[in-house]
Coordinates of C-alpha atoms in Angstrom, one line a residue:
M1 CA 0.9 7.4 -17.2
K2 CA -0.6 6.7 -20.7
K3 CA -4.3 6.3 -21.4
F4 CA -5.5 2.8 -20.6
N5 CA -6.6 0.6 -23.5
Y6 CA -9.2 -1.7 -21.9
R7 CA -12.5 -3.4 -22.6
T8 CA -15.1 -5.1 -20.5
T9 CA -17.6 -7.9 -20.9
V10 CA -20.8 -8.2 -19.0
N11 CA -23.4 -11.0 -18.8
I12 CA -26.2 -11.0 -16.3
N13 CA -28.2 -14.2 -15.6
Q14 CA -30.6 -14.3 -12.7
N15 CA -29.1 -11.5 -10.7
V16 CA -25.5 -12.9 -11.2
M17 CA -23.2 -10.6 -13.1
Q18 CA -20.4 -12.3 -15.0
L19 CA -17.9 -9.5 -15.3
G20 CA -14.8 -9.6 -17.4
F21 CA -12.0 -7.0 -17.7
R22 CA -9.1 -6.9 -20.2
C23 CA -6.4 -4.3 -20.4
R24 CA -3.2 -4.0 -22.2
M25 CA -0.5 -3.5 -19.5
P26 CA 1.3 -0.2 -19.7
D27 CA 5.1 -0.5 -19.7
E28 CA 5.2 1.4 -16.4
M29 CA 3.3 -1.3 -14.6
K30 CA 5.3 -4.3 -15.7
G31 CA 6.6 -6.4 -12.8
K32 CA 4.4 -4.6 -10.3
K33 CA 1.4 -5.7 -8.2
I34 CA -1.9 -4.8 -9.9
R35 CA -5.3 -4.7 -8.1
L36 CA -8.7 -4.0 -9.6
Q37 CA -12.0 -2.9 -8.1
A38 CA -15.4 -3.0 -9.9
V39 CA -17.1 0.2 -8.7
F40 CA -20.9 0.1 -8.5
S41 CA -22.2 3.7 -8.2
Q42 CA -25.7 5.2 -7.7
R43 CA -25.4 9.0 -7.2
Q44 CA -23.4 9.5 -4.1
V45 CA -23.3 5.9 -3.0
D46 CA -20.7 3.4 -4.3
R47 CA -19.4 -0.1 -3.5
R48 CA -15.9 -1.1 -4.4
F49 CA -15.9 -4.8 -5.2
P50 CA -12.4 -6.6 -5.3
V51 CA -11.8 -8.5 -8.6
E52 CA -9.0 -11.0 -8.7
V53 CA -6.3 -10.1 -11.3
R54 CA -4.0 -12.3 -13.3
I55 CA -1.4 -11.3 -15.9
E56 CA -1.2 -13.2 -19.1
E57 CA 1.4 -12.9 -21.9
R58 CA -0.1 -12.3 -25.3
E59 CA 1.4 -11.6 -28.8
T60 CA 0.8 -7.9 -28.2
G61 CA 2.5 -8.0 -24.7
P62 CA 1.3 -8.7 -21.2
Q63 CA -2.4 -8.3 -20.5
I64 CA -4.3 -7.5 -17.2
M65 CA -7.1 -10.0 -17.0
A66 CA -9.8 -10.2 -14.4
D67 CA -13.1 -12.1 -14.1
A68 CA -15.7 -12.3 -11.4
D69 CA -19.2 -13.7 -10.7
I70 CA -20.9 -11.0 -8.6
L71 CA -24.1 -11.6 -6.8
L72 CA -25.9 -8.3 -7.5
P73 CA -28.4 -8.5 -4.6
Y74 CA -25.5 -8.4 -2.1
V75 CA -23.5 -5.5 -3.8
F76 CA -25.2 -2.9 -1.6
R77 CA -26.3 -3.2 2.0
Q78 CA -29.7 -1.9 1.0
A79 CA -31.3 -2.0 -2.4
P80 CA -30.5 1.1 -4.6
R81 CA -33.1 3.7 -5.4
H82 CA -31.5 4.7 -8.7
R83 CA -29.9 3.2 -11.7
V84 CA -26.4 1.8 -11.0
N85 CA -23.4 2.5 -13.2
V86 CA -20.4 0.2 -13.2
T87 CA -16.8 1.5 -13.7
F88 CA -13.4 0.3 -12.5
A89 CA -10.6 1.5 -10.3
L90 CA -7.1 0.1 -11.2
W91 CA -4.3 0.2 -8.6
C92 CA -0.6 -0.1 -9.2
G93 CA 1.3 0.1 -6.0
T94 CA -0.3 2.9 -4.0
E95 CA -1.5 4.8 -7.1
E96 CA -5.1 4.6 -8.2
W97 CA -6.6 5.3 -11.6
V98 CA -10.4 5.6 -12.1
L99 CA -11.4 4.1 -15.4
D100 CA -14.8 5.6 -16.1
E101 CA -14.6 6.1 -19.9
Q102 CA -16.8 3.1 -20.5
P103 CA -19.5 3.0 -17.8
F104 CA -22.3 0.6 -18.2
P105 CA -25.7 0.9 -16.6
V106 CA -27.5 -1.8 -14.5
A107 CA -31.2 -1.6 -13.6
K108 CA -31.8 -1.1 -9.9
E109 CA -34.3 -3.9 -9.9
L110 CA -31.5 -6.5 -10.4
F111 CA -30.1 -5.5 -7.0
A112 CA -33.3 -6.4 -5.1
R113 CA -32.8 -8.9 -2.3
T114 CA -35.3 -11.3 -0.8
E115 CA -34.8 -11.0 2.9
Q116 CA -35.2 -14.0 5.2
S117 CA -38.5 -13.9 6.9
G118 CA -36.9 -14.7 10.3
N119 CA -39.7 -17.1 11.1
R120 CA -38.8 -20.2 13.0
N121 CA -40.2 -23.6 12.4
L122 CA -39.6 -26.0 15.3
L123 CA -41.0 -29.0 13.5
K124 CA -38.6 -28.6 10.7
F125 CA -35.7 -28.2 13.2
I126 CA -36.7 -31.5 14.9
G127 CA -36.9 -33.2 11.5
Y128 CA -33.5 -32.0 10.5
T129 CA -32.1 -33.0 13.9
M130 CA -33.4 -36.6 13.4
A131 CA -31.7 -36.7 10.0
L132 CA -28.5 -35.0 11.3
P133 CA -26.1 -38.0 10.9
F134 CA -27.1 -38.3 7.2
L135 CA -26.7 -34.5 6.6
L136 CA -23.3 -34.5 8.2
M137 CA -22.1 -37.4 6.2
K138 CA -23.4 -35.8 2.9
D139 CA -21.6 -32.6 3.7
Y140 CA -18.5 -34.4 5.0
I141 CA -18.1 -36.0 1.5
A142 CA -19.0 -32.8 -0.3
E143 CA -16.4 -30.8 1.7
G144 CA -13.5 -33.3 1.0
K145 CA -13.8 -35.1 4.3
D146 CA -13.2 -31.9 6.3
K147 CA -15.1 -32.3 9.6
E148 CA -15.1 -28.6 10.5
K149 CA -16.3 -27.4 7.1
A150 CA -19.0 -30.2 7.1
K151 CA -20.3 -29.2 10.5
K152 CA -20.4 -25.5 9.5
K153 CA -22.2 -26.2 6.2
T154 CA -24.8 -28.5 7.9
N155 CA -25.5 -25.9 10.6
E156 CA -26.0 -23.2 8.0
S157 CA -28.4 -25.4 6.0
V158 CA -30.5 -26.2 9.0
Y159 CA -30.5 -22.6 10.1
R160 CA -31.7 -21.3 6.7
A161 CA -34.5 -23.9 6.6
S162 CA -35.8 -23.8 10.1
G163 CA -34.5 -20.6 11.8
Y164 CA -32.8 -22.6 14.5
A165 CA -29.1 -23.3 14.9
Y166 CA -26.9 -25.7 16.6
S167 CA -24.1 -23.1 16.9
P168 CA -24.0 -21.3 20.3
R169 CA -22.6 -18.3 18.5
Q170 CA -25.7 -18.1 16.2
R171 CA -28.2 -18.8 19.0
N172 CA -26.8 -15.9 21.1
T173 CA -26.5 -13.6 18.1
D174 CA -30.2 -14.2 17.3
Y175 CA -31.1 -13.6 21.0
F176 CA -29.2 -10.4 20.9
A177 CA -31.0 -9.3 17.7
I178 CA -34.4 -10.1 19.2
K179 CA -33.7 -8.1 22.3
Y180 CA -32.4 -5.2 20.3
A181 CA -35.6 -5.1 18.3
Q182 CA -37.7 -5.2 21.4
Y183 CA -35.8 -2.4 23.1
S184 CA -35.9 -0.3 19.8
S185 CA -39.6 -0.7 19.3
G186 CA -40.2 0.4 22.8
R187 CA -38.5 3.7 22.1
K188 CA -40.4 5.5 19.3
E189 CA -38.1 8.6 19.7
M190 CA -34.5 8.7 20.7
S191 CA -33.8 11.1 23.5
G192 CA -30.4 12.5 24.5
N193 CA -27.0 12.2 23.0
K194 CA -25.8 8.8 24.2
V195 CA -22.5 7.5 22.8
L196 CA -21.8 3.8 23.3
F197 CA -18.2 2.5 23.3
L198 CA -18.4 -1.1 22.3
S199 CA -15.6 -3.8 22.3
E200 CA -15.0 -7.4 23.0
R201 CA -11.4 -6.7 24.0
L202 CA -10.0 -4.5 26.7
P203 CA -9.2 -1.0 25.2
E204 CA -5.5 -0.3 25.3
E205 CA -4.2 2.5 27.4
G206 CA -4.1 5.6 25.2
G207 CA -5.9 3.8 22.4
N208 CA -8.5 5.1 20.0
L209 CA -11.5 4.3 22.2
Q210 CA -10.0 5.8 25.3
R211 CA -8.8 9.0 23.6
I212 CA -12.2 9.8 22.0
K213 CA -14.1 8.7 25.1
A214 CA -12.0 11.1 27.2
V215 CA -12.9 14.1 24.9
L216 CA -16.6 13.3 24.7
E217 CA -16.8 12.9 28.5
Q218 CA -16.0 16.6 28.8
C219 CA -19.0 17.5 26.7
P220 CA -21.9 18.4 29.1
D221 CA -24.6 17.5 26.5
V222 CA -23.1 14.0 25.7
E223 CA -23.8 10.9 27.8
V224 CA -21.0 8.4 27.5
T225 CA -21.6 4.7 28.2
E226 CA -19.7 1.5 27.4
F227 CA -20.1 -2.2 27.0
I228 CA -16.7 -3.8 27.3
N229 CA -16.6 -7.6 27.7
T230 CA -13.7 -9.8 26.5
R231 CA -15.9 -12.9 26.0
T232 CA -17.1 -13.6 22.4
V233 CA -20.8 -13.6 21.8
D234 CA -21.1 -17.4 22.1
A235 CA -19.8 -17.2 25.7
L236 CA -21.9 -14.2 26.8
K237 CA -24.7 -14.8 29.3
K238 CA -28.3 -13.9 28.5
K239 CA -28.1 -11.0 31.0
E240 CA -25.1 -9.6 29.3
L241 CA -26.6 -9.9 25.8
K242 CA -29.7 -8.1 27.1
E243 CA -27.6 -5.3 28.6
C244 CA -25.6 -4.9 25.4
A245 CA -28.8 -4.9 23.2
R246 CA -30.4 -2.2 25.4
K247 CA -27.4 0.0 25.3
C248 CA -27.2 -0.3 21.5
A249 CA -30.9 0.5 21.2
E250 CA -30.4 3.7 23.3
A251 CA -27.3 4.9 21.6
R252 CA -27.2 7.7 19.1
V253 CA -23.6 6.8 18.2
I254 CA -21.9 3.5 18.6
V255 CA -18.1 3.6 18.5
L256 CA -15.9 0.6 17.7
E257 CA -12.2 0.0 17.0
D258 CA -12.4 -3.6 15.8
F259 CA -14.8 -6.1 14.4
Y260 CA -17.9 -6.6 16.6
P261 CA -19.7 -9.5 14.8
Q262 CA -23.2 -9.5 16.3
L263 CA -23.7 -5.8 15.6
H264 CA -23.9 -6.5 11.9
Q265 CA -27.0 -8.7 12.2
L266 CA -29.0 -5.8 13.5
K267 CA -31.3 -3.6 11.6
L268 CA -30.2 -0.5 13.3
R269 CA -32.4 2.5 14.1
R270 CA -32.1 5.3 11.5
E271 CA -31.0 7.7 14.3
T272 CA -28.1 5.4 15.3
K273 CA -24.8 5.9 13.6
V274 CA -21.8 3.6 13.8
V275 CA -18.2 4.8 14.0
Q276 CA -15.3 2.5 13.2
L277 CA -11.9 3.7 14.6
W278 CA -10.0 0.8 13.1
H279 CA -7.0 -0.2 15.4
A280 CA -4.4 -0.3 12.6
C281 CA -2.8 2.5 10.6
G282 CA -2.4 2.2 6.8
A283 CA -3.4 -0.7 4.6
F284 CA -0.9 -3.6 4.6
K285 CA -2.3 -7.1 4.9
T286 CA -5.7 -7.7 3.3
F287 CA -8.6 -7.8 5.7
G288 CA -12.4 -7.6 5.8
L289 CA -14.4 -8.0 2.6
T290 CA -11.3 -7.8 0.5
R291 CA -10.9 -11.5 1.3
I292 CA -14.2 -12.5 -0.3
G293 CA -13.8 -15.9 -1.9
K294 CA -10.4 -16.6 -0.3
P295 CA -9.7 -19.2 2.4
G296 CA -11.1 -17.9 5.7
G297 CA -12.8 -15.0 3.9
A298 CA -16.4 -14.0 4.1
P299 CA -19.0 -15.0 1.4
Q300 CA -20.4 -12.3 -0.9
S301 CA -23.7 -12.3 1.1
S302 CA -21.9 -11.2 4.3
M303 CA -23.2 -8.1 6.0
N304 CA -20.0 -7.8 8.2
H305 CA -18.7 -4.2 8.6
R306 CA -21.3 -2.8 6.2
N307 CA -23.3 -0.7 8.6
Y308 CA -20.5 1.8 9.4
D309 CA -21.4 5.4 8.9
F310 CA -18.0 6.9 9.5
V311 CA -14.5 5.3 9.3
S312 CA -11.4 7.4 10.1
V313 CA -8.2 6.4 8.3
S314 CA -4.5 7.5 8.4
S315 CA -4.3 9.0 4.8
E316 CA -6.3 10.1 1.8
K317 CA -4.8 7.5 -0.5
I318 CA -6.1 4.5 1.3
R319 CA -9.8 5.6 1.6
G320 CA -10.7 3.4 -1.4
I321 CA -9.0 0.4 0.2
Y322 CA -11.0 0.7 3.4
A323 CA -14.2 1.3 1.5
E324 CA -13.5 -2.0 -0.3
A325 CA -12.6 -3.9 2.9
F326 CA -15.7 -2.7 4.8
G327 CA -18.1 -2.8 1.8
I328 CA -19.2 0.8 2.4
P329 CA -19.4 4.0 0.3
T330 CA -16.1 5.7 -0.2
N331 CA -17.5 9.0 1.2
K332 CA -18.0 7.3 4.5
V333 CA -14.3 6.9 4.8
K334 CA -12.5 10.1 5.9
A335 CA -8.8 10.7 6.3
L336 CA -9.1 12.4 9.8
G337 CA -6.3 10.3 11.3
V338 CA -5.8 7.7 14.0
P339 CA -6.3 9.1 17.5
R340 CA -3.8 6.7 19.3
T341 CA -0.9 8.1 17.2
D342 CA -1.3 11.6 18.6
I343 CA 0.9 10.6 21.5
L344 CA 3.8 10.0 19.1
F345 CA 3.9 13.7 18.4
D346 CA 4.0 14.7 22.1
W347 CA 7.7 15.3 22.9
E348 CA 7.1 15.6 26.6
Y349 CA 5.3 12.3 26.7
K350 CA 8.1 10.6 24.7
K351 CA 10.7 11.9 27.0
R352 CA 8.8 10.6 30.1
A353 CA 8.2 7.2 28.5
R354 CA 11.8 6.7 27.6
E355 CA 12.9 7.6 31.2
A356 CA 10.3 5.3 32.6
L357 CA 11.5 2.4 30.5
Y358 CA 15.1 3.0 31.5
A359 CA 14.1 3.2 35.1
K360 CA 12.2 -0.1 34.8
Y361 CA 14.9 -1.8 32.8
P362 CA 18.2 -0.1 33.7
E363 CA 20.2 -2.7 31.8
M364 CA 18.9 -1.2 28.5
R365 CA 20.3 2.3 29.2
D366 CA 23.4 3.1 27.1
S367 CA 22.7 0.0 24.9
K368 CA 21.7 -0.1 21.2
I369 CA 18.2 -1.6 21.3
I370 CA 17.0 -4.1 18.7
L371 CA 13.3 -4.8 18.9
F372 CA 12.2 -8.1 17.3
A373 CA 8.5 -7.8 16.8
P374 CA 7.0 -10.2 14.2
T375 CA 3.3 -10.9 13.6
F376 CA 1.8 -14.3 14.3
R377 CA 1.1 -17.3 12.1
G378 CA -2.2 -19.2 12.3
D379 CA -5.8 -18.2 11.9
G380 CA -6.3 -16.2 15.1
N381 CA -6.1 -16.1 18.9
K382 CA -6.8 -19.8 19.4
D383 CA -4.0 -21.2 17.2
A384 CA -1.5 -18.3 16.9
F385 CA 2.2 -19.1 16.9
Y386 CA 5.6 -18.0 15.7
P387 CA 7.9 -20.7 14.5
A388 CA 10.7 -20.8 17.1
E389 CA 13.2 -22.2 14.7
A390 CA 12.8 -19.1 12.5
F391 CA 14.5 -16.8 15.0
D392 CA 17.0 -18.3 17.5
V393 CA 17.7 -15.3 19.7
N394 CA 20.8 -17.0 21.1
R395 CA 22.4 -17.4 17.7
F396 CA 21.3 -14.0 16.8
M397 CA 23.1 -12.4 19.7
D398 CA 26.3 -14.3 18.9
A399 CA 26.4 -12.2 15.7
M400 CA 25.6 -8.8 17.3
P401 CA 28.1 -6.2 18.7
E402 CA 28.6 -6.3 22.4
D403 CA 26.6 -3.1 23.1
V404 CA 23.4 -4.5 21.6
F405 CA 20.4 -5.3 23.8
C406 CA 17.6 -7.4 22.1
I407 CA 13.9 -7.1 23.1
V408 CA 11.7 -9.9 21.8
K409 CA 8.0 -8.9 21.6
H410 CA 5.7 -11.3 19.9
H411 CA 2.1 -10.5 18.9
P412 CA -0.3 -10.6 21.9
F413 CA -1.9 -13.8 20.5
V414 CA 1.4 -15.7 20.8
H415 CA 1.9 -17.2 24.2
Q416 CA 4.9 -19.6 23.6
P417 CA 8.0 -18.9 25.8
V418 CA 11.2 -17.6 24.3
E419 CA 14.2 -19.8 25.1
I420 CA 17.0 -17.5 26.3
E421 CA 20.3 -19.0 27.4
A422 CA 21.7 -17.9 30.7
C423 CA 24.7 -16.1 29.1
W424 CA 22.3 -13.7 27.4
S425 CA 20.0 -13.0 30.4
D426 CA 21.5 -9.5 30.8
R427 CA 21.2 -8.6 27.1
V428 CA 17.9 -10.2 26.0
M429 CA 14.4 -9.8 27.4
D430 CA 11.1 -11.2 26.3
L431 CA 8.5 -8.5 26.8
T432 CA 5.6 -10.2 25.0
G433 CA 2.4 -9.1 26.7
K434 CA 4.3 -6.4 28.6
D435 CA 4.9 -2.7 27.8
H436 CA 3.2 -1.1 24.9
I437 CA 5.1 -1.5 21.6
N438 CA 4.8 2.2 20.8
D439 CA 6.7 3.0 24.0
L440 CA 9.4 0.4 23.2
L441 CA 9.8 2.0 19.8
L442 CA 10.8 5.2 21.5
I443 CA 14.1 3.6 22.7
T444 CA 14.6 1.3 19.6
D445 CA 17.6 1.7 17.3
L446 CA 16.4 -1.0 14.9
L447 CA 13.1 -2.7 14.4
I448 CA 13.1 -6.2 13.0
T449 CA 9.7 -7.4 11.8
D450 CA 8.0 -9.2 9.0
Y451 CA 4.3 -8.3 8.2
S452 CA 3.4 -6.4 11.4
S453 CA 1.5 -3.1 11.3
S454 CA 4.0 -1.7 13.9
I455 CA 5.9 -0.5 10.8
F456 CA 3.5 2.5 10.6
E457 CA 4.3 3.8 14.1
A458 CA 8.0 3.0 13.5
A459 CA 7.9 5.2 10.3
L460 CA 6.3 8.0 12.3
L461 CA 9.2 7.8 14.7
D462 CA 12.0 7.5 12.1
V463 CA 13.0 4.1 13.5
P464 CA 15.2 2.1 11.0
M465 CA 13.5 -1.1 9.9
L466 CA 14.7 -4.5 8.7
F467 CA 12.2 -7.0 7.2
Y468 CA 12.8 -10.7 7.9
A469 CA 10.4 -12.4 5.5
F470 CA 11.5 -16.0 5.5
D471 CA 8.0 -17.3 4.5
Q472 CA 7.0 -14.5 2.3
E473 CA 5.5 -16.6 -0.5
E474 CA 3.6 -18.8 1.9
Y475 CA 2.3 -15.8 3.8
M476 CA 1.2 -14.1 0.6
A477 CA -0.6 -17.2 -0.6
S478 CA -2.6 -17.4 2.7
R479 CA -3.1 -13.7 3.5
D480 CA -1.8 -11.5 0.7
F481 CA -1.0 -7.8 0.7
Y482 CA -2.7 -4.8 -0.8
F483 CA 0.6 -3.7 -2.4
D484 CA 3.8 -5.3 -3.6
Y485 CA 5.6 -6.2 -0.4
D486 CA 9.2 -5.7 -1.5
D487 CA 8.4 -2.5 -3.3
V488 CA 6.5 -0.8 -0.5
V489 CA 8.2 -1.7 2.8
P490 CA 10.5 1.1 4.0
G491 CA 13.6 -1.0 4.7
P492 CA 15.8 -3.8 3.4
V493 CA 14.2 -7.3 3.1
E494 CA 16.0 -10.5 4.0
H495 CA 14.6 -14.0 3.4
N496 CA 17.0 -16.2 5.5
F497 CA 18.3 -16.1 9.0
R498 CA 22.0 -15.7 8.1
G499 CA 21.3 -12.8 5.8
M500 CA 19.1 -11.1 8.3
M501 CA 21.7 -11.4 11.1
K502 CA 24.4 -9.9 8.8
K503 CA 22.2 -7.0 7.8
A504 CA 21.1 -6.4 11.4
A505 CA 24.7 -6.2 12.6
Q506 CA 25.6 -3.8 9.9
M507 CA 22.6 -1.5 10.6
V508 CA 22.9 -1.4 14.4
S509 CA 26.7 -0.8 14.3
G510 CA 26.6 2.1 11.9
R511 CA 28.2 0.1 9.0
W512 CA 25.2 0.6 6.9
N513 CA 24.3 3.6 4.8
P514 CA 20.6 3.8 3.9
E515 CA 21.5 6.2 1.1
K516 CA 23.2 3.3 -0.7
E517 CA 20.2 1.0 -0.5
E518 CA 18.3 0.9 -3.7
R519 CA 15.6 3.7 -3.6
L520 CA 15.3 3.4 0.2
P521 CA 15.0 7.1 1.1
E522 CA 12.6 7.5 -1.8
K523 CA 10.5 4.5 -0.6
M524 CA 10.4 5.9 3.0
Q525 CA 9.1 9.2 1.7
Q526 CA 6.5 7.5 -0.5
F527 CA 5.5 5.2 2.4
R528 CA 4.8 8.1 4.7
E529 CA 2.8 10.0 2.0
A530 CA 0.7 7.0 1.1
F531 CA -0.1 5.7 4.5
L532 CA 0.5 8.4 7.1
G533 CA -0.5 11.6 5.4
A534 CA -3.3 12.5 7.9
L535 CA -1.3 11.9 11.1
D536 CA 0.0 15.1 12.7
G537 CA -0.9 14.8 16.4
K538 CA -4.4 16.2 16.0
S539 CA -6.3 13.2 15.0
T540 CA -8.3 12.9 18.3
E541 CA -9.4 16.5 18.0
R542 CA -10.6 16.1 14.4
V543 CA -12.4 12.7 15.0
A544 CA -14.1 13.9 18.2
E545 CA -15.2 17.1 16.4
Y546 CA -16.7 15.1 13.5
I547 CA -18.7 12.9 15.9
K548 CA -20.0 15.9 17.8
C549 CA -20.9 18.1 14.8
E550 CA -21.9 15.6 12.1
M551 CA -23.4 12.7 14.1
L552 CA -24.7 14.2 17.3
S553 CA -25.8 17.6 16.2
A554 CA -27.5 16.3 13.1
P555 CA -28.3 12.6 14.0
D556 CA -31.1 12.1 11.4
R557 CA -29.1 13.4 8.5
D558 CA -28.1 10.9 5.8
M559 CA -24.3 10.3 6.2
G560 CA -23.8 9.6 2.5
G561 CA -25.0 6.0 2.9
E562 CA -27.7 3.9 1.5
D563 CA -30.6 4.6 3.8

């Protein structure tokens, strides 16, 4: 790749950095997805801030253009001790280039943040409550007559001014933080090696939490405890909030595998380290702080995710992506693997799992299995759905060879029934909410999906994949991907039902040659290298060893963070 010809513009006004980036696009990048990160660095600590990119045609050719208004006090979780240099990281596909030829310094004082005092004023809260109808009406008009946005904005305004909130979620989070502070202050020195496994969803069998927990339970000098409660913070009882706060205050290491929102409001003890074993492999759909400024995304001031001391990921190449998404220094992200994938390298387990499935579902034996496993649409658990008209399983089976058996497995958030005609009852089964998808992949001849992270496990198992992306543009507009979808996914992409059925019939019947698909073998190899390079069946061993040696044996050591 040729040397980049770029320039930057910087204007700082009252702790707001107006950042501009202009770069002549190299020919090799034309037509590809470009991403940009502004990298704020102070010695060993950095923050990768996502900057929205647009491509503009100029007389000299296409230009990479990016502009952002960045609130400097919220770049780092804690104010920097040293001068900060700003450089850039440019991504094209899964390749990253560090552009540090033109660093510019920023005084550390500009990153100082005035913290909220935390004081409560009941009289102010009463006053705002009396004026609540007027505040709601004002915000209702300001937010384009959106009731939910108006209520959220009003609640935030009252909370900032008085320290009191109408939101049960905020009230319980504040109570949790108060109790944590009380328990922490009562323990001047931390004793023992307590490891807390913390989750608001039931850990899956053989998942990251269970595998690491099982190893640490075998260590005589480690005390393992857990707080697993599937209710969100707004629904937890005071007794449960106190129990969770006490366990967090006593823990030397807190282990997560998903977002645990109330944890990020705490000022954690220096001795306590937080481990994030994110549940997904790779980096596909955008998540976390990458979505700053986008619909449903967090504001720049969000402290979500930013107190992690160690995040384990599935490959070296995506460390910078996770650092961006969690707002943490890149050196806290380590490619030690994903523990739950170890089982996919265990040949004896795979043999037993296949036989168990055939014993449970004998009609599947001697059939060619198509697994239809799309992700959900909607904002989350409460409104998740998959459009039934997008995949009519009865029409689909009409087009399949007679030896095909189809398993439908929607995302766990989706609860709508699948309409299966009686004539297909012996060749179609809805296993949504049943049997782990990784086990089902062991007997699958073809995976049909769209934007699901199951593609990473399928790639590990060499399962052929077909991508049915009927709403790709709409999905990209609302969620987006880290990389160009069509260029990265390791299988053919179809955008309509008829085309998908035709391709599926060809693939499952052996009338399809992947070698003749444009770049498909090369794409699969690149996909594995980019996203799965650290997966070899020994992830559990490496992650557990890192926790024991780097976080329990030397708990007060700085983990490359901002403390």
